[in-house]
PDB file of C-alpha atoms in Angstrom:
ATOM      1  CA  MET A  25     -18.033  68.019 -13.781  1.00 45.00           C
ATOM      2  CA  GLY A  26     -18.317  63.924 -13.764  1.00 47.00           C
ATOM      3  CA  ALA A  27     -20.451  63.406 -17.018  1.00 53.00           C
ATOM      4  CA  VAL A  28     -18.490  66.269 -18.692  1.00 51.00           C
ATOM      5  CA  THR A  29     -14.841  64.512 -17.990  1.00 50.00           C
ATOM      6  CA  SER A  30     -16.236  61.637 -18.865  1.00 51.00           C
ATOM      7  CA  THR A  31     -16.908  62.587 -22.451  1.00 57.00           C
ATOM      8  CA  VAL A  32     -13.321  63.868 -22.936  1.00 51.00           C
ATOM      9  CA  ALA A  33     -12.454  60.984 -21.724  1.00 54.00           C
ATOM     10  CA  ALA A  34     -14.021  58.608 -24.060  1.00 54.00           C
ATOM     11  CA  LYS A  35     -13.006  61.080 -26.866  1.00 52.00           C
ATOM     12  CA  PHE A  36      -9.637  61.184 -26.385  1.00 58.00           C
ATOM     13  CA  ALA A  37      -9.707  56.874 -25.735  1.00 69.00           C
ATOM     14  CA  PHE A  38     -11.143  56.834 -29.622  1.00 88.00           C
ATOM     15  CA  PHE A  39      -9.427  58.185 -32.864  1.00 92.00           C
ATOM     16  CA  PRO A  40     -10.469  56.049 -35.045  1.00 95.00           C
ATOM     17  CA  PRO A  41      -8.513  56.153 -38.880  1.00 95.00           C
ATOM     18  CA  ASN A  42     -11.192  58.236 -41.450  1.00 95.00           C
ATOM     19  CA  PRO A  43     -11.538  57.683 -44.088  1.00 96.00           C
ATOM     20  CA  PRO A  44     -10.817  53.526 -43.152  1.00 97.00           C
ATOM     21  CA  SER A  45      -6.969  52.107 -44.477  1.00 97.00           C
ATOM     22  CA  TYR A  46      -8.804  48.966 -46.487  1.00 97.00           C
ATOM     23  CA  ARG A  47     -12.361  48.066 -47.588  1.00 97.00           C
ATOM     24  CA  VAL A  48     -13.807  44.465 -47.239  1.00 97.00           C
ATOM     25  CA  VAL A  49     -14.179  42.334 -49.997  1.00 96.00           C
ATOM     26  CA  LYS A  50     -14.256  38.905 -51.287  1.00 95.00           C
ATOM     27  CA  ASP A  51     -12.166  36.994 -53.716  1.00 91.00           C
ATOM     28  CA  GLU A  52     -13.559  35.932 -57.065  1.00 88.00           C
ATOM     29  CA  VAL A  53     -11.954  32.602 -57.140  1.00 87.00           C
ATOM     30  CA  THR A  54     -12.486  31.596 -54.000  1.00 89.00           C
ATOM     31  CA  GLY A  55     -15.128  34.071 -52.727  1.00 91.00           C
ATOM     32  CA  ASN A  56     -12.819  34.155 -49.354  1.00 94.00           C
ATOM     33  CA  LEU A  57     -13.291  37.687 -48.124  1.00 96.00           C
ATOM     34  CA  MET A  58      -9.960  39.965 -47.638  1.00 96.00           C
ATOM     35  CA  LEU A  59      -8.985  42.956 -47.732  1.00 97.00           C
ATOM     36  CA  SER A  60      -8.120  45.647 -50.262  1.00 96.00           C
ATOM     37  CA  ASP A  61      -5.564  47.200 -50.477  1.00 93.00           C
ATOM     38  CA  VAL A  62      -3.125  44.866 -48.331  1.00 94.00           C
ATOM     39  CA  PRO A  63      -0.259  41.918 -50.293  1.00 91.00           C
ATOM     40  CA  ARG A  64      -2.874  39.026 -50.230  1.00 88.00           C
ATOM     41  CA  SER A  65      -1.878  35.770 -47.894  1.00 89.00           C
ATOM     42  CA  ASP A  66      -2.811  32.420 -47.939  1.00 89.00           C
ATOM     43  CA  SER A  67      -2.532  32.018 -44.878  1.00 94.00           C
ATOM     44  CA  VAL A  68      -5.051  34.878 -43.551  1.00 97.00           C
ATOM     45  CA  ASP A  69      -8.975  34.043 -42.622  1.00 97.00           C
ATOM     46  CA  VAL A  70     -10.480  37.486 -42.797  1.00 98.00           C
ATOM     47  CA  ARG A  71     -14.168  37.270 -40.378  1.00 97.00           C
ATOM     48  CA  ILE A  72     -16.921  39.363 -40.223  1.00 98.00           C
ATOM     49  CA  LEU A  73     -18.440  38.838 -36.704  1.00 98.00           C
ATOM     50  CA  ARG A  74     -21.748  40.291 -35.101  1.00 98.00           C
ATOM     51  CA  THR A  75     -20.818  41.286 -30.888  1.00 98.00           C
ATOM     52  CA  LYS A  76     -23.428  40.512 -28.841  1.00 98.00           C
ATOM     53  CA  ARG A  77     -24.149  43.886 -28.940  1.00 98.00           C
ATOM     54  CA  GLY A  78     -25.782  44.162 -32.085  1.00 98.00           C
ATOM     55  CA  GLN A  79     -22.565  45.520 -34.057  1.00 98.00           C
ATOM     56  CA  ASP A  80     -20.425  43.286 -37.201  1.00 98.00           C
ATOM     57  CA  ILE A  81     -16.503  43.576 -36.384  1.00 98.00           C
ATOM     58  CA  VAL A  82     -13.758  42.520 -39.040  1.00 98.00           C
ATOM     59  CA  SER A  83     -11.059  40.507 -37.273  1.00 98.00           C
ATOM     60  CA  LEU A  84      -8.168  38.437 -39.703  1.00 97.00           C
ATOM     61  CA  TYR A  85      -6.080  35.331 -37.886  1.00 98.00           C
ATOM     62  CA  ILE A  86      -3.273  34.964 -39.361  1.00 98.00           C
ATOM     63  CA  LYS A  87      -1.780  30.385 -39.396  1.00 98.00           C
ATOM     64  CA  ASN A  88       1.550  30.331 -38.594  1.00 97.00           C
ATOM     65  CA  GLN A  89       2.307  26.198 -38.811  1.00 96.00           C
ATOM     66  CA  GLU A  90       4.802  26.356 -36.565  1.00 96.00           C
ATOM     67  CA  ALA A  91       2.919  27.761 -34.101  1.00 97.00           C
ATOM     68  CA  ARG A  92       2.187  26.375 -30.429  1.00 96.00           C
ATOM     69  CA  LEU A  93       0.694  29.561 -29.044  1.00 98.00           C
ATOM     70  CA  THR A  94      -2.043  32.328 -30.589  1.00 98.00           C
ATOM     71  CA  LEU A  95      -2.182  35.785 -29.733  1.00 98.00           C
ATOM     72  CA  LEU A  96      -4.333  38.206 -29.801  1.00 99.00           C
ATOM     73  CA  TYR A  97      -4.034  41.423 -30.672  1.00 98.00           C
ATOM     74  CA  SER A  98      -5.663  44.255 -29.487  1.00 98.00           C
ATOM     75  CA  HIS A  99      -4.796  47.414 -30.652  1.00 98.00           C
ATOM     76  CA  GLY A 100      -3.947  51.051 -30.633  1.00 95.00           C
ATOM     77  CA  ASN A 101      -6.307  54.519 -31.123  1.00 93.00           C
ATOM     78  CA  ALA A 102      -5.559  55.939 -34.586  1.00 91.00           C
ATOM     79  CA  ALA A 103      -5.133  52.636 -36.447  1.00 96.00           C
ATOM     80  CA  ASP A 104      -7.312  50.124 -38.329  1.00 98.00           C
ATOM     81  CA  LEU A 105      -6.602  46.272 -39.923  1.00 98.00           C
ATOM     82  CA  GLY A 106      -5.012  48.002 -42.993  1.00 97.00           C
ATOM     83  CA  GLN A 107      -2.181  49.377 -41.266  1.00 97.00           C
ATOM     84  CA  MET A 108      -2.036  46.786 -38.168  1.00 98.00           C
ATOM     85  CA  TYR A 109      -1.736  44.250 -41.832  1.00 97.00           C
ATOM     86  CA  GLU A 110       2.126  44.204 -41.895  1.00 96.00           C
ATOM     87  CA  LEU A 111       3.048  43.767 -38.665  1.00 97.00           C
ATOM     88  CA  PHE A 112       0.739  41.352 -37.562  1.00 98.00           C
ATOM     89  CA  LEU A 113       2.248  38.970 -40.976  1.00 97.00           C
ATOM     90  CA  GLU A 114       5.522  40.065 -39.527  1.00 97.00           C
ATOM     91  CA  LEU A 115       4.609  39.264 -35.191  1.00 98.00           C
ATOM     92  CA  SER A 116       3.797  35.912 -36.511  1.00 98.00           C
ATOM     93  CA  ARG A 117       6.099  34.681 -38.822  1.00 97.00           C
ATOM     94  CA  HIS A 118       9.115  36.117 -36.002  1.00 97.00           C
ATOM     95  CA  LEU A 119       6.963  34.822 -32.617  1.00 98.00           C
ATOM     96  CA  ARG A 120       5.517  31.716 -35.036  1.00 97.00           C
ATOM     97  CA  VAL A 121       1.802  32.456 -33.177  1.00 98.00           C
ATOM     98  CA  ASN A 122      -1.475  31.881 -34.909  1.00 98.00           C
ATOM     99  CA  LEU A 123      -2.447  36.296 -34.084  1.00 98.00           C
ATOM    100  CA  MET A 124      -5.790  37.301 -34.624  1.00 98.00           C
ATOM    101  CA  GLY A 125      -6.230  40.915 -34.943  1.00 98.00           C
ATOM    102  CA  TYR A 126      -9.591  42.920 -35.275  1.00 98.00           C
ATOM    103  CA  ASP A 127     -10.390  46.003 -35.583  1.00 98.00           C
ATOM    104  CA  TYR A 128     -13.595  47.347 -32.813  1.00 98.00           C
ATOM    105  CA  THR A 129     -16.323  48.766 -33.252  1.00 98.00           C
ATOM    106  CA  GLY A 130     -16.143  52.070 -35.501  1.00 97.00           C
ATOM    107  CA  TYR A 131     -13.096  51.453 -37.188  1.00 98.00           C
ATOM    108  CA  GLY A 132     -12.315  49.941 -40.509  1.00 98.00           C
ATOM    109  CA  ALA A 133     -14.980  48.161 -42.076  1.00 98.00           C
ATOM    110  CA  SER A 134     -16.496  47.209 -38.427  1.00 98.00           C
ATOM    111  CA  THR A 135     -20.084  48.619 -37.529  1.00 98.00           C
ATOM    112  CA  GLY A 136     -21.060  51.407 -34.631  1.00 97.00           C
ATOM    113  CA  LYS A 137     -19.535  53.323 -32.674  1.00 95.00           C
ATOM    114  CA  PRO A 138     -17.031  52.902 -30.902  1.00 94.00           C
ATOM    115  CA  THR A 139     -16.917  52.667 -27.273  1.00 94.00           C
ATOM    116  CA  GLU A 140     -15.479  51.661 -23.689  1.00 95.00           C
ATOM    117  CA  PHE A 141     -18.154  48.709 -23.605  1.00 96.00           C
ATOM    118  CA  ASN A 142     -18.464  48.475 -27.208  1.00 96.00           C
ATOM    119  CA  THR A 143     -14.800  47.323 -27.119  1.00 97.00           C
ATOM    120  CA  TYR A 144     -15.026  44.243 -24.665  1.00 98.00           C
ATOM    121  CA  ALA A 145     -18.309  43.362 -26.381  1.00 98.00           C
ATOM    122  CA  ASP A 146     -15.822  43.413 -29.392  1.00 98.00           C
ATOM    123  CA  ILE A 147     -12.884  41.545 -27.808  1.00 98.00           C
ATOM    124  CA  GLU A 148     -15.206  38.784 -26.243  1.00 98.00           C
ATOM    125  CA  ALA A 149     -16.663  38.028 -29.975  1.00 98.00           C
ATOM    126  CA  VAL A 150     -12.785  37.073 -31.316  1.00 98.00           C
ATOM    127  CA  TYR A 151     -11.925  35.087 -28.060  1.00 98.00           C
ATOM    128  CA  GLU A 152     -14.698  32.998 -28.986  1.00 98.00           C
ATOM    129  CA  CYS A 153     -15.052  32.272 -32.983  1.00 98.00           C
ATOM    130  CA  LEU A 154     -10.799  31.452 -31.673  1.00 98.00           C
ATOM    131  CA  GLU A 155     -12.519  28.867 -29.368  1.00 98.00           C
ATOM    132  CA  ARG A 156     -14.800  28.474 -31.784  1.00 98.00           C
ATOM    133  CA  ASP A 157     -13.645  27.776 -35.360  1.00 97.00           C
ATOM    134  CA  TYR A 158      -9.826  27.499 -33.992  1.00 98.00           C
ATOM    135  CA  GLY A 159     -10.181  25.562 -31.080  1.00 97.00           C
ATOM    136  CA  VAL A 160      -7.901  27.702 -28.780  1.00 98.00           C
ATOM    137  CA  LYS A 161      -7.295  26.819 -25.394  1.00 97.00           C
ATOM    138  CA  GLN A 162      -7.337  29.481 -22.549  1.00 97.00           C
ATOM    139  CA  GLU A 163      -3.620  27.604 -21.545  1.00 97.00           C
ATOM    140  CA  ASP A 164      -2.596  28.819 -25.233  1.00 98.00           C
ATOM    141  CA  LEU A 165      -3.982  32.320 -25.763  1.00 98.00           C
ATOM    142  CA  VAL A 166      -1.938  34.817 -25.404  1.00 98.00           C
ATOM    143  CA  LEU A 167      -3.711  38.235 -25.386  1.00 98.00           C
ATOM    144  CA  TYR A 168      -1.756  41.907 -26.491  1.00 98.00           C
ATOM    145  CA  GLY A 169      -2.760  45.192 -25.351  1.00 98.00           C
ATOM    146  CA  GLN A 170      -1.567  48.589 -26.920  1.00 98.00           C
ATOM    147  CA  SER A 171      -2.223  51.574 -25.733  1.00 96.00           C
ATOM    148  CA  VAL A 172      -5.912  51.451 -25.244  1.00 96.00           C
ATOM    149  CA  GLY A 173      -6.048  48.020 -26.796  1.00 97.00           C
ATOM    150  CA  SER A 174      -4.977  47.379 -22.866  1.00 98.00           C
ATOM    151  CA  GLY A 175      -8.622  48.676 -21.319  1.00 97.00           C
ATOM    152  CA  PRO A 176     -10.341  45.871 -23.808  1.00 98.00           C
ATOM    153  CA  THR A 177      -7.021  43.206 -23.235  1.00 98.00           C
ATOM    154  CA  LEU A 178      -7.599  43.226 -19.659  1.00 98.00           C
ATOM    155  CA  ASP A 179     -10.805  43.162 -18.721  1.00 98.00           C
ATOM    156  CA  LEU A 180     -11.323  39.979 -20.286  1.00 98.00           C
ATOM    157  CA  ALA A 181      -7.863  38.636 -18.901  1.00 98.00           C
ATOM    158  CA  ALA A 182      -9.020  39.098 -15.217  1.00 98.00           C
ATOM    159  CA  ARG A 183     -12.343  36.792 -16.701  1.00 97.00           C
ATOM    160  CA  LEU A 184     -10.052  34.149 -18.288  1.00 98.00           C
ATOM    161  CA  PRO A 185      -8.763  31.743 -14.974  1.00 97.00           C
ATOM    162  CA  ARG A 186      -6.891  30.024 -16.917  1.00 97.00           C
ATOM    163  CA  LEU A 187      -5.294  32.461 -19.291  1.00 98.00           C
ATOM    164  CA  ARG A 188      -1.362  31.314 -20.599  1.00 98.00           C
ATOM    165  CA  ALA A 189      -0.271  35.606 -20.658  1.00 98.00           C
ATOM    166  CA  VAL A 190      -0.775  39.086 -21.172  1.00 98.00           C
ATOM    167  CA  VAL A 191       1.294  41.565 -23.029  1.00 98.00           C
ATOM    168  CA  LEU A 192       0.649  45.011 -22.278  1.00 98.00           C
ATOM    169  CA  HIS A 193       2.436  47.680 -25.036  1.00 98.00           C
ATOM    170  CA  SER A 194       2.797  51.255 -23.864  1.00 98.00           C
ATOM    171  CA  PRO A 195      -0.533  50.451 -21.784  1.00 98.00           C
ATOM    172  CA  ILE A 196      -2.943  52.768 -19.850  1.00 96.00           C
ATOM    173  CA  LEU A 197      -3.984  53.277 -15.673  1.00 97.00           C
ATOM    174  CA  SER A 198      -7.991  54.873 -16.905  1.00 95.00           C
ATOM    175  CA  GLY A 199      -8.448  56.781 -19.605  1.00 91.00           C
ATOM    176  CA  LEU A 200      -8.844  60.132 -17.119  1.00 90.00           C
ATOM    177  CA  ARG A 201      -5.257  59.258 -15.902  1.00 92.00           C
ATOM    178  CA  VAL A 202      -3.609  59.493 -19.219  1.00 91.00           C
ATOM    179  CA  MET A 203      -5.088  63.251 -18.458  1.00 88.00           C
ATOM    180  CA  TYR A 204      -5.250  63.670 -15.036  1.00 88.00           C
ATOM    181  CA  PRO A 205      -2.791  62.901 -12.354  1.00 86.00           C
ATOM    182  CA  VAL A 206      -5.646  61.852 -10.465  1.00 89.00           C
ATOM    183  CA  LYS A 207      -5.149  59.461  -7.074  1.00 87.00           C
ATOM    184  CA  ARG A 208      -8.319  58.044  -6.908  1.00 90.00           C
ATOM    185  CA  THR A 209     -10.839  55.742  -9.674  1.00 88.00           C
ATOM    186  CA  TYR A 210     -13.451  57.695 -10.234  1.00 90.00           C
ATOM    187  CA  TRP A 211     -17.313  55.915 -11.737  1.00 90.00           C
ATOM    188  CA  PHE A 212     -16.880  58.051 -14.662  1.00 89.00           C
ATOM    189  CA  ASP A 213     -13.685  56.620 -15.537  1.00 91.00           C
ATOM    190  CA  ILE A 214     -13.205  53.899 -18.495  1.00 93.00           C
ATOM    191  CA  TYR A 215     -10.892  51.711 -18.716  1.00 95.00           C
ATOM    192  CA  LYS A 216     -10.183  50.976 -15.447  1.00 96.00           C
ATOM    193  CA  ASN A 217      -7.215  48.576 -16.406  1.00 98.00           C
ATOM    194  CA  ILE A 218      -5.542  50.216 -12.137  1.00 97.00           C
ATOM    195  CA  ASP A 219      -8.194  47.859 -10.700  1.00 97.00           C
ATOM    196  CA  LYS A 220      -8.479  45.111 -13.168  1.00 98.00           C
ATOM    197  CA  ILE A 221      -5.090  44.751 -13.618  1.00 98.00           C
ATOM    198  CA  GLY A 222      -4.628  42.623 -10.037  1.00 97.00           C
ATOM    199  CA  GLN A 223      -7.131  39.876 -10.844  1.00 98.00           C
ATOM    200  CA  VAL A 224      -5.153  39.127 -14.281  1.00 98.00           C
ATOM    201  CA  ASN A 225      -3.883  36.060 -13.253  1.00 97.00           C
ATOM    202  CA  CYS A 226      -1.355  34.102 -15.836  1.00 98.00           C
ATOM    203  CA  PRO A 227       2.719  36.609 -16.528  1.00 98.00           C
ATOM    204  CA  VAL A 228       2.328  39.893 -17.451  1.00 98.00           C
ATOM    205  CA  LEU A 229       4.834  41.848 -19.720  1.00 98.00           C
ATOM    206  CA  VAL A 230       4.668  45.290 -19.666  1.00 98.00           C
ATOM    207  CA  ILE A 231       6.804  47.206 -22.499  1.00 98.00           C
ATOM    208  CA  HIS A 232       6.672  51.070 -22.837  1.00 98.00           C
ATOM    209  CA  GLY A 233       8.841  53.501 -24.255  1.00 98.00           C
ATOM    210  CA  THR A 234      10.764  55.749 -21.737  1.00 98.00           C
ATOM    211  CA  SER A 235      10.183  59.199 -23.874  1.00 98.00           C
ATOM    212  CA  ASP A 236       6.219  58.138 -24.219  1.00 96.00           C
ATOM    213  CA  ASP A 237       4.835  61.783 -24.836  1.00 95.00           C
ATOM    214  CA  VAL A 238       0.852  60.840 -24.751  1.00 94.00           C
ATOM    215  CA  VAL A 239       0.738  57.568 -22.273  1.00 95.00           C
ATOM    216  CA  ASP A 240       2.998  58.703 -19.868  1.00 96.00           C
ATOM    217  CA  CYS A 241       6.218  55.344 -19.110  1.00 97.00           C
ATOM    218  CA  SER A 242       4.740  55.553 -15.365  1.00 97.00           C
ATOM    219  CA  HIS A 243       1.406  54.307 -16.430  1.00 97.00           C
ATOM    220  CA  GLY A 244       3.286  50.815 -17.737  1.00 98.00           C
ATOM    221  CA  LYS A 245       5.568  51.785 -14.955  1.00 98.00           C
ATOM    222  CA  GLN A 246       2.562  51.251 -11.320  1.00 98.00           C
ATOM    223  CA  LEU A 247       0.091  48.193 -13.996  1.00 98.00           C
ATOM    224  CA  TRP A 248       3.618  46.585 -13.116  1.00 98.00           C
ATOM    225  CA  ASP A 249       3.440  46.934  -9.845  1.00 98.00           C
ATOM    226  CA  LEU A 250       0.822  45.750  -9.313  1.00 98.00           C
ATOM    227  CA  CYS A 251       1.224  41.843 -11.067  1.00 97.00           C
ATOM    228  CA  LYS A 252       0.700  39.257  -9.246  1.00 97.00           C
ATOM    229  CA  GLU A 253       2.925  37.391 -12.167  1.00 97.00           C
ATOM    230  CA  LYS A 254       5.469  40.477 -12.614  1.00 97.00           C
ATOM    231  CA  TYR A 255       7.553  39.151 -16.558  1.00 98.00           C
ATOM    232  CA  GLU A 256      10.854  40.943 -16.535  1.00 98.00           C
ATOM    233  CA  PRO A 257       9.470  44.030 -18.350  1.00 98.00           C
ATOM    234  CA  LEU A 258      10.989  45.909 -21.201  1.00 98.00           C
ATOM    235  CA  TRP A 259      11.593  49.760 -20.695  1.00 98.00           C
ATOM    236  CA  LEU A 260      12.516  50.994 -23.746  1.00 98.00           C
ATOM    237  CA  LYS A 261      15.483  54.206 -23.477  1.00 98.00           C
ATOM    238  CA  GLY A 262      14.062  56.803 -25.914  1.00 98.00           C
ATOM    239  CA  GLY A 263      10.645  55.152 -27.296  1.00 98.00           C
ATOM    240  CA  GLY A 264       7.549  56.713 -27.790  1.00 97.00           C
ATOM    241  CA  HIS A 265       4.396  55.992 -28.171  1.00 96.00           C
ATOM    242  CA  CYS A 266       4.288  54.248 -32.487  1.00 93.00           C
ATOM    243  CA  ASN A 267       8.091  53.419 -32.508  1.00 96.00           C
ATOM    244  CA  LEU A 268       8.077  51.156 -29.589  1.00 97.00           C
ATOM    245  CA  GLU A 269       8.584  47.900 -33.228  1.00 97.00           C
ATOM    246  CA  LEU A 270      11.479  49.839 -34.571  1.00 96.00           C
ATOM    247  CA  TYR A 271      13.864  49.099 -31.473  1.00 97.00           C
ATOM    248  CA  PRO A 272      15.354  45.753 -31.895  1.00 97.00           C
ATOM    249  CA  GLU A 273      15.303  44.912 -28.532  1.00 98.00           C
ATOM    250  CA  TYR A 274      11.846  45.158 -28.753  1.00 98.00           C
ATOM    251  CA  ILE A 275      11.186  41.558 -31.051  1.00 98.00           C
ATOM    252  CA  ARG A 276      14.376  40.153 -29.166  1.00 98.00           C
ATOM    253  CA  HIS A 277      12.595  40.149 -26.034  1.00 98.00           C
ATOM    254  CA  LEU A 278       9.294  40.050 -27.396  1.00 98.00           C
ATOM    255  CA  ARG A 279      10.829  36.688 -28.772  1.00 98.00           C
ATOM    256  CA  LYS A 280      11.887  35.872 -25.755  1.00 98.00           C
ATOM    257  CA  PHE A 281       8.722  36.181 -23.858  1.00 98.00           C
ATOM    258  CA  ILE A 282       6.815  34.678 -25.503  1.00 98.00           C
ATOM    259  CA  SER A 283       9.251  31.578 -25.952  1.00 97.00           C
ATOM    260  CA  THR A 284       9.650  30.879 -22.030  1.00 97.00           C
ATOM    261  CA  GLN A 285       5.013  30.338 -22.148  1.00 97.00           C
ATOM    262  CA  GLU A 286       6.357  27.622 -25.622  1.00 96.00           C
ATOM    263  CA  LYS A 287       7.496  26.086 -22.817  1.00 94.00           C
ATOM    264  CA  ALA A 288       5.218  26.188 -19.865  1.00 91.00           C
ATOM    265  CA  ALA A 289       2.035  25.957 -22.198  1.00 88.00           C
ATOM    266  CA  LEU A 290       4.530  22.317 -23.111  1.00 86.00           C
ATOM    267  CA  GLY A 291       4.542  21.825 -20.014  1.00 79.00           C
ATOM    268  CA  ARG A 292       1.355  21.495 -18.385  1.00 71.00           C
ATOM    269  CA  ASN A 293       0.596  19.418 -22.070  1.00 63.00           C
ATOM    270  CA  ARG A 294       3.686  17.075 -20.775  1.00 64.00           C
ATOM    271  CA  SER A 295       1.515  16.801 -16.695  1.00 61.00           C
ATOM    272  CA  SER A 296      -2.347  16.797 -18.116  1.00 60.00           C
ATOM    273  CA  ARG A 297      -0.604  13.801 -20.419  1.00 57.00           C
ATOM    274  CA  LYS A 298       1.159  12.356 -16.813  1.00 58.00           C
ATOM    275  CA  SER A 299      -1.893  12.637 -14.610  1.00 55.00           C
ATOM    276  CA  THR A 300      -4.857  11.163 -17.763  1.00 49.00           C
ATOM    277  CA  ASP A 301      -2.332   7.489 -18.001  1.00 53.00           C
ATOM    278  CA  GLN A 302      -2.113   7.904 -14.253  1.00 53.00           C
ATOM    279  CA  GLN A 303      -5.585   7.794 -14.154  1.00 58.00           C
ATOM    280  CA  SER A 304      -6.829   5.174 -16.916  1.00 47.00           C
ATOM    281  CA  GLU A 305      -3.798   2.921 -15.547  1.00 55.00           C
ATOM    282  CA  ARG A 306      -5.840   3.149 -11.724  1.00 58.00           C
ATOM    283  CA  THR A 307      -8.801   2.440 -13.385  1.00 51.00           C
ATOM    284  CA  LEU A 308      -7.370  -0.442 -15.046  1.00 49.00           C
ATOM    285  CA  THR A 309      -5.901  -1.672 -11.981  1.00 52.00           C
ATOM    286  CA  CYS A 310      -9.299  -1.413 -10.564  1.00 45.00           C
TER     287      CYS A 310
END
């Protein structure tokens, strides 16, 4: 029973578009990597990242000159970067953030087959790239997980003690709970978000449609109830599983949340500078 249920849950979780919506190609002039079949943008970096599980995953980084924060976006289960590309550009522009998106192992032009633990390695490789190549600090990073993407998002968030914030978009309590109304966590379940949310120490925004027929809105509400640091949630009346971005309230609420986190980050930076200045004064006095 356990093995069968685990297999069913895994099959439910992963639906990479087939065929992928893009290819990774090289610009003939600059030699830089780019995605085929999407509008070109000088603000976008495309990279191939090697994960600790030996897969090569595709990522893209969108630079916004006005940004104070960076958004690391883990997309839903039936999409790839080609399909998310224009939304990513719009989010970066409207929210005034740098945005890093990526395709899980087995999605788009990423190699291998998708599994729960591969997605954990995927987001870890992307986070390490942000730290190493773009100088992003935990304190200036917002993790965004949509649907199945809430799994790798919360797994990483639970391990980053100084993370700025988390956004959960149509999140799941766990893979098994999407299919069965179980009351306890079984060892063979996947994406045990219900057990990880309590380990997240930063503000959490939950967005969920009240008419979601894929992941019931009760998943988002229960996760919000379990948050340590709750931010005003957004329950979109009549919203489904794949159309929340079409609601004007979505971008308004998300922009308000990001603005709040920007102010918090700015306050932290000022406090840190003040502490450093005071320490310097004491040293000079001595």
